[in-house]
mmCIF file of C-alpha atoms in Angstrom:
data_model
loop_
_atom_site.group_PDB
_atom_site.id
_atom_site.type_symbol
_atom_site.label_atom_id
_atom_site.label_comp_id
_atom_site.label_asym_id
_atom_site.label_seq_id
_atom_site.Cartn_x
_atom_site.Cartn_y
_atom_site.Cartn_z
ATOM 1 C CA ALA A 1 17.075 3.866 37.432
ATOM 2 C CA GLN A 2 15.829 5.938 34.571
ATOM 3 C CA THR A 3 12.190 5.478 33.652
ATOM 4 C CA VAL A 4 10.040 6.850 30.869
ATOM 5 C CA THR A 5 6.269 7.167 31.172
ATOM 6 C CA GLN A 6 3.803 7.679 28.356
ATOM 7 C CA SER A 7 0.411 8.139 29.970
ATOM 8 C CA GLN A 8 -1.660 7.955 26.780
ATOM 9 C CA PRO A 9 -1.881 4.404 25.423
ATOM 10 C CA GLU A 10 -3.946 5.616 22.457
ATOM 11 C CA MET A 11 -4.680 8.935 20.794
ATOM 12 C CA SER A 12 -6.622 9.917 17.712
ATOM 13 C CA VAL A 13 -6.605 13.015 15.555
ATOM 14 C CA GLN A 14 -8.398 14.250 12.494
ATOM 15 C CA GLU A 15 -6.365 14.662 9.367
ATOM 16 C CA ALA A 16 -4.869 18.176 9.124
ATOM 17 C CA GLU A 17 -5.323 18.845 12.826
ATOM 18 C CA THR A 18 -2.773 18.999 15.634
ATOM 19 C CA VAL A 19 -2.132 16.419 18.317
ATOM 20 C CA THR A 20 0.199 16.344 21.316
ATOM 21 C CA LEU A 21 1.666 13.173 22.793
ATOM 22 C CA SER A 22 2.873 13.275 26.387
ATOM 23 C CA CYS A 23 6.032 11.867 27.931
ATOM 24 C CA THR A 24 7.634 12.205 31.330
ATOM 25 C CA TYR A 25 10.889 10.727 32.508
ATOM 26 C CA ASP A 26 12.854 10.293 35.667
ATOM 27 C CA THR A 27 16.592 10.795 35.922
ATOM 28 C CA SER A 28 19.223 12.217 38.199
ATOM 29 C CA GLU A 29 21.516 13.045 35.285
ATOM 30 C CA SER A 30 21.972 16.579 34.062
ATOM 31 C CA ASP A 31 23.202 15.856 30.538
ATOM 32 C CA TYR A 32 21.186 13.490 28.384
ATOM 33 C CA TYR A 33 19.297 13.099 25.145
ATOM 34 C CA LEU A 34 15.602 12.547 24.544
ATOM 35 C CA PHE A 35 14.033 11.068 21.449
ATOM 36 C CA TRP A 36 10.713 10.378 19.823
ATOM 37 C CA TYR A 37 10.622 7.317 17.583
ATOM 38 C CA LYS A 38 7.816 6.277 15.241
ATOM 39 C CA GLN A 39 7.010 2.623 14.560
ATOM 40 C CA PRO A 40 4.428 2.022 11.812
ATOM 41 C CA PRO A 41 2.672 -1.368 11.882
ATOM 42 C CA SER A 42 5.121 -4.135 10.990
ATOM 43 C CA ARG A 43 7.695 -1.618 9.954
ATOM 44 C CA GLN A 44 10.989 -0.238 11.102
ATOM 45 C CA MET A 45 11.334 2.111 14.047
ATOM 46 C CA ILE A 46 12.510 5.480 12.795
ATOM 47 C CA LEU A 47 13.676 8.603 14.541
ATOM 48 C CA VAL A 48 11.237 11.502 14.507
ATOM 49 C CA ILE A 49 13.031 14.100 16.580
ATOM 50 C CA ARG A 50 15.671 14.432 19.287
ATOM 51 C CA GLN A 51 16.445 16.939 22.011
ATOM 52 C CA GLU A 52 19.682 17.584 23.880
ATOM 53 C CA ALA A 53 19.008 18.346 27.527
ATOM 54 C CA TYR A 54 21.549 21.157 27.643
ATOM 55 C CA LYS A 55 19.696 23.061 24.927
ATOM 56 C CA GLN A 56 16.848 25.229 26.115
ATOM 57 C CA GLN A 57 15.457 25.670 22.624
ATOM 58 C CA ASN A 58 12.809 23.151 21.683
ATOM 59 C CA ALA A 59 13.663 20.934 18.715
ATOM 60 C CA THR A 60 11.622 21.177 15.519
ATOM 61 C CA GLU A 61 11.559 18.957 12.450
ATOM 62 C CA ASN A 62 9.049 20.122 9.845
ATOM 63 C CA ARG A 63 5.580 19.301 11.255
ATOM 64 C CA PHE A 64 7.025 17.778 14.426
ATOM 65 C CA SER A 65 8.063 19.806 17.443
ATOM 66 C CA VAL A 66 8.681 19.151 21.105
ATOM 67 C CA ASN A 67 7.915 20.953 24.320
ATOM 68 C CA PHE A 68 10.868 20.176 26.557
ATOM 69 C CA GLN A 69 10.455 21.173 30.199
ATOM 70 C CA LYS A 70 13.649 20.061 31.928
ATOM 71 C CA ALA A 71 12.666 20.985 35.456
ATOM 72 C CA ALA A 72 9.373 19.143 35.104
ATOM 73 C CA LYS A 73 11.086 16.257 33.265
ATOM 74 C CA SER A 74 8.497 16.503 30.539
ATOM 75 C CA PHE A 75 9.023 15.959 26.812
ATOM 76 C CA SER A 76 5.876 16.144 24.712
ATOM 77 C CA LEU A 77 5.616 15.759 20.940
ATOM 78 C CA LYS A 78 3.373 17.971 18.860
ATOM 79 C CA ILE A 79 2.362 16.879 15.387
ATOM 80 C CA SER A 80 0.894 19.657 13.269
ATOM 81 C CA ASP A 81 -1.175 19.220 10.103
ATOM 82 C CA SER A 82 -1.542 15.503 10.808
ATOM 83 C CA GLN A 83 -1.374 13.176 7.824
ATOM 84 C CA LEU A 84 -2.625 9.629 7.323
ATOM 85 C CA GLY A 85 0.979 8.469 7.171
ATOM 86 C CA ASP A 86 1.537 9.683 10.723
ATOM 87 C CA ALA A 87 -0.519 6.764 12.054
ATOM 88 C CA ALA A 88 1.850 4.605 14.086
ATOM 89 C CA MET A 89 3.117 3.757 17.549
ATOM 90 C CA TYR A 90 5.147 6.593 18.984
ATOM 91 C CA PHE A 91 7.791 5.885 21.577
ATOM 92 C CA CYS A 92 9.483 8.380 23.817
ATOM 93 C CA ALA A 93 13.026 7.395 24.758
ATOM 94 C CA TYR A 94 15.751 8.626 27.057
ATOM 95 C CA ARG A 95 19.476 8.096 26.521
ATOM 96 C CA ALA A 96 22.163 8.676 29.104
ATOM 97 C CA PRO A 97 24.615 7.776 28.041
ATOM 98 C CA GLU A 98 24.929 4.338 26.499
ATOM 99 C CA LYS A 99 21.484 2.904 25.842
ATOM 100 C CA LEU A 100 17.904 3.933 25.223
ATOM 101 C CA VAL A 101 15.141 3.492 27.772
ATOM 102 C CA PHE A 102 11.717 3.503 26.150
ATOM 103 C CA GLY A 103 8.226 4.255 27.301
ATOM 104 C CA LYS A 104 5.396 1.863 26.521
ATOM 105 C CA GLY A 105 4.286 3.887 23.551
ATOM 106 C CA THR A 106 1.236 5.762 22.315
ATOM 107 C CA LYS A 107 -0.777 4.433 19.418
ATOM 108 C CA LEU A 108 -1.787 7.306 17.150
ATOM 109 C CA THR A 109 -4.741 6.949 14.823
ATOM 110 C CA VAL A 110 -5.324 9.543 12.112
ATOM 111 C CA ASN A 111 -8.910 9.815 10.930
ATOM 112 C CA PRO A 112 -9.613 11.002 7.363
ATOM 113 C CA ASP B 1 24.502 2.905 3.372
ATOM 114 C CA THR B 2 21.783 0.271 3.502
ATOM 115 C CA GLY B 3 20.774 0.691 7.122
ATOM 116 C CA VAL B 4 20.684 -1.922 9.851
ATOM 117 C CA SER B 5 19.915 -5.344 8.410
ATOM 118 C CA GLN B 6 18.473 -8.294 10.346
ATOM 119 C CA ASP B 7 18.029 -11.912 9.362
ATOM 120 C CA PRO B 8 15.763 -13.823 9.461
ATOM 121 C CA ARG B 9 12.817 -11.474 9.622
ATOM 122 C CA HIS B 10 10.523 -14.197 10.926
ATOM 123 C CA LYS B 11 11.245 -17.440 12.715
ATOM 124 C CA ILE B 12 8.839 -20.047 14.038
ATOM 125 C CA THR B 13 10.423 -22.679 16.215
ATOM 126 C CA LYS B 14 9.384 -25.439 18.549
ATOM 127 C CA ARG B 15 9.910 -25.062 22.249
ATOM 128 C CA GLY B 16 13.299 -26.354 23.253
ATOM 129 C CA GLN B 17 15.001 -25.630 19.944
ATOM 130 C CA ASN B 18 17.867 -23.174 19.508
ATOM 131 C CA VAL B 19 17.581 -20.121 17.286
ATOM 132 C CA THR B 20 20.106 -17.587 16.050
ATOM 133 C CA PHE B 21 19.538 -14.097 14.704
ATOM 134 C CA ARG B 22 22.029 -12.067 12.761
ATOM 135 C CA CYS B 23 22.431 -8.306 12.619
ATOM 136 C CA ASP B 24 24.516 -6.255 10.213
ATOM 137 C CA PRO B 25 24.871 -2.688 11.496
ATOM 138 C CA ILE B 26 25.353 0.435 9.461
ATOM 139 C CA SER B 27 28.933 0.366 8.250
ATOM 140 C CA GLU B 28 31.391 2.183 10.502
ATOM 141 C CA HIS B 29 28.961 2.205 13.420
ATOM 142 C CA ASN B 30 31.000 0.788 16.251
ATOM 143 C CA ARG B 31 28.113 0.463 18.698
ATOM 144 C CA LEU B 32 25.585 -2.309 18.269
ATOM 145 C CA TYR B 33 22.529 -2.944 20.446
ATOM 146 C CA TRP B 34 20.002 -5.715 20.918
ATOM 147 C CA TYR B 35 16.506 -4.999 22.201
ATOM 148 C CA ARG B 36 13.440 -7.155 22.732
ATOM 149 C CA GLN B 37 9.921 -5.946 22.075
ATOM 150 C CA THR B 38 6.702 -7.743 22.943
ATOM 151 C CA LEU B 39 3.276 -6.773 21.645
ATOM 152 C CA GLY B 40 1.992 -3.528 23.092
ATOM 153 C CA GLN B 41 5.257 -2.713 24.828
ATOM 154 C CA GLY B 42 8.241 -0.533 24.167
ATOM 155 C CA PRO B 43 11.599 -2.094 23.332
ATOM 156 C CA GLU B 44 13.598 -3.396 26.292
ATOM 157 C CA PHE B 45 17.384 -3.254 26.301
ATOM 158 C CA LEU B 46 19.198 -6.592 26.223
ATOM 159 C CA THR B 47 22.858 -5.871 25.531
ATOM 160 C CA TYR B 48 25.270 -3.695 23.615
ATOM 161 C CA PHE B 49 28.717 -3.889 22.049
ATOM 162 C CA GLN B 50 31.374 -1.351 21.334
ATOM 163 C CA ASN B 51 33.355 -2.898 18.521
ATOM 164 C CA GLU B 52 33.784 -6.531 19.584
ATOM 165 C CA ALA B 53 33.498 -5.890 23.324
ATOM 166 C CA GLN B 54 30.196 -6.631 25.023
ATOM 167 C CA LEU B 55 29.972 -3.787 27.508
ATOM 168 C CA GLU B 56 26.611 -4.256 29.170
ATOM 169 C CA LYS B 57 24.034 -6.987 29.603
ATOM 170 C CA SER B 58 20.548 -6.604 30.990
ATOM 171 C CA ARG B 59 19.169 -8.912 33.630
ATOM 172 C CA LEU B 60 16.654 -9.877 30.926
ATOM 173 C CA LEU B 61 19.481 -11.692 29.168
ATOM 174 C CA SER B 62 19.275 -15.049 30.886
ATOM 175 C CA ASP B 63 21.897 -17.786 30.614
ATOM 176 C CA ARG B 64 20.033 -19.172 27.612
ATOM 177 C CA PHE B 65 20.837 -16.026 25.637
ATOM 178 C CA SER B 66 24.221 -15.268 24.179
ATOM 179 C CA ALA B 67 25.316 -12.469 21.912
ATOM 180 C CA GLU B 68 28.543 -12.096 20.009
ATOM 181 C CA ARG B 69 30.191 -9.607 17.723
ATOM 182 C CA PRO B 70 33.388 -11.426 16.815
ATOM 183 C CA LYS B 71 35.063 -8.951 14.487
ATOM 184 C CA GLY B 72 33.321 -5.802 15.507
ATOM 185 C CA SER B 73 31.061 -5.902 12.468
ATOM 186 C CA PHE B 74 27.985 -8.151 12.392
ATOM 187 C CA SER B 75 26.477 -9.628 15.534
ATOM 188 C CA THR B 76 24.546 -12.774 16.403
ATOM 189 C CA LEU B 77 22.005 -13.358 19.138
ATOM 190 C CA GLU B 78 21.444 -16.996 20.034
ATOM 191 C CA ILE B 79 18.645 -18.299 22.206
ATOM 192 C CA GLN B 80 19.081 -21.833 23.476
ATOM 193 C CA ARG B 81 16.276 -24.126 24.614
ATOM 194 C CA THR B 82 13.613 -21.647 23.572
ATOM 195 C CA GLU B 83 10.543 -21.121 25.727
ATOM 196 C CA GLN B 84 7.163 -19.688 24.798
ATOM 197 C CA GLY B 85 8.007 -16.573 26.786
ATOM 198 C CA ASP B 86 10.812 -15.864 24.339
ATOM 199 C CA SER B 87 8.265 -15.052 21.641
ATOM 200 C CA ALA B 88 8.916 -11.435 20.756
ATOM 201 C CA MET B 89 10.514 -9.196 18.201
ATOM 202 C CA TYR B 90 14.270 -8.881 18.560
ATOM 203 C CA LEU B 91 15.514 -5.525 17.411
ATOM 204 C CA CYS B 92 19.060 -4.689 16.482
ATOM 205 C CA ALA B 93 20.325 -1.136 16.378
ATOM 206 C CA SER B 94 23.583 0.658 15.788
ATOM 207 C CA SER B 95 25.137 4.034 16.351
ATOM 208 C CA PRO B 96 28.421 5.797 15.894
ATOM 209 C CA THR B 97 30.260 7.098 18.916
ATOM 210 C CA GLY B 98 31.417 10.600 19.541
ATOM 211 C CA ARG B 99 29.510 13.742 20.254
ATOM 212 C CA PHE B 100 29.321 14.659 16.542
ATOM 213 C CA SER B 101 26.995 11.710 15.988
ATOM 214 C CA GLY B 102 24.214 13.303 17.990
ATOM 215 C CA ASN B 103 23.867 10.045 19.809
ATOM 216 C CA THR B 104 21.145 8.812 17.465
ATOM 217 C CA ILE B 105 20.540 5.077 17.448
ATOM 218 C CA TYR B 106 19.291 3.545 14.214
ATOM 219 C CA PHE B 107 17.107 0.452 14.258
ATOM 220 C CA GLY B 108 16.699 -2.511 11.966
ATOM 221 C CA GLU B 109 13.327 -3.947 11.000
ATOM 222 C CA GLY B 110 13.491 -6.612 13.663
ATOM 223 C CA SER B 111 13.351 -10.385 13.780
ATOM 224 C CA TRP B 112 10.051 -11.864 14.890
ATOM 225 C CA LEU B 113 10.319 -15.039 16.932
ATOM 226 C CA THR B 114 7.356 -17.297 17.599
ATOM 227 C CA VAL B 115 7.904 -20.277 19.875
ATOM 228 C CA VAL B 116 5.209 -22.959 19.582
#
């Protein structure tokens, strides 16, 4: 069974600085998708970034980028120039092929 | 496109009562998912539909839970004889099919259930 592990229950960062959230996963599949979702308190879960496993190039979306290491089954999220609005729960998720399997999440606090 | 819509957003019920949640997916999304999320945990998969067909159910979906998507549009999730352990947020999500979609799943705001 596929599993997703987020080893950092909580992280904090100073505003304008950079933070990296870790994620590892376990799968025997070769073609799959990985996602980072953001869930602000009492608000909707929204997609931050996604990565196709067959692409070697790391995905980037503005201040958000990933470090995808397929052989190591690692998928970390880097947030640059952190903003107060980045404070939220961040969930790493794996999809192959029909449903998402989530990690337990990392709570990110952004300090002014 | 108004996104995935869920109703009600909050429900408090007494143990033993039945509750029903409704989900309206993004129009033209033929896949619809139900997840459950408890405090401090990531969402856990319950079931999903492709059009009106329920294609997979998790072992978490006990006999007291039933989900339907009668016309391939909106879906309902009913919990019968609620228990305190059912207290959670129930998330609905939808996605299109086909490789062009990028396989992104879009979530609603969730329906909070409190069983007292």
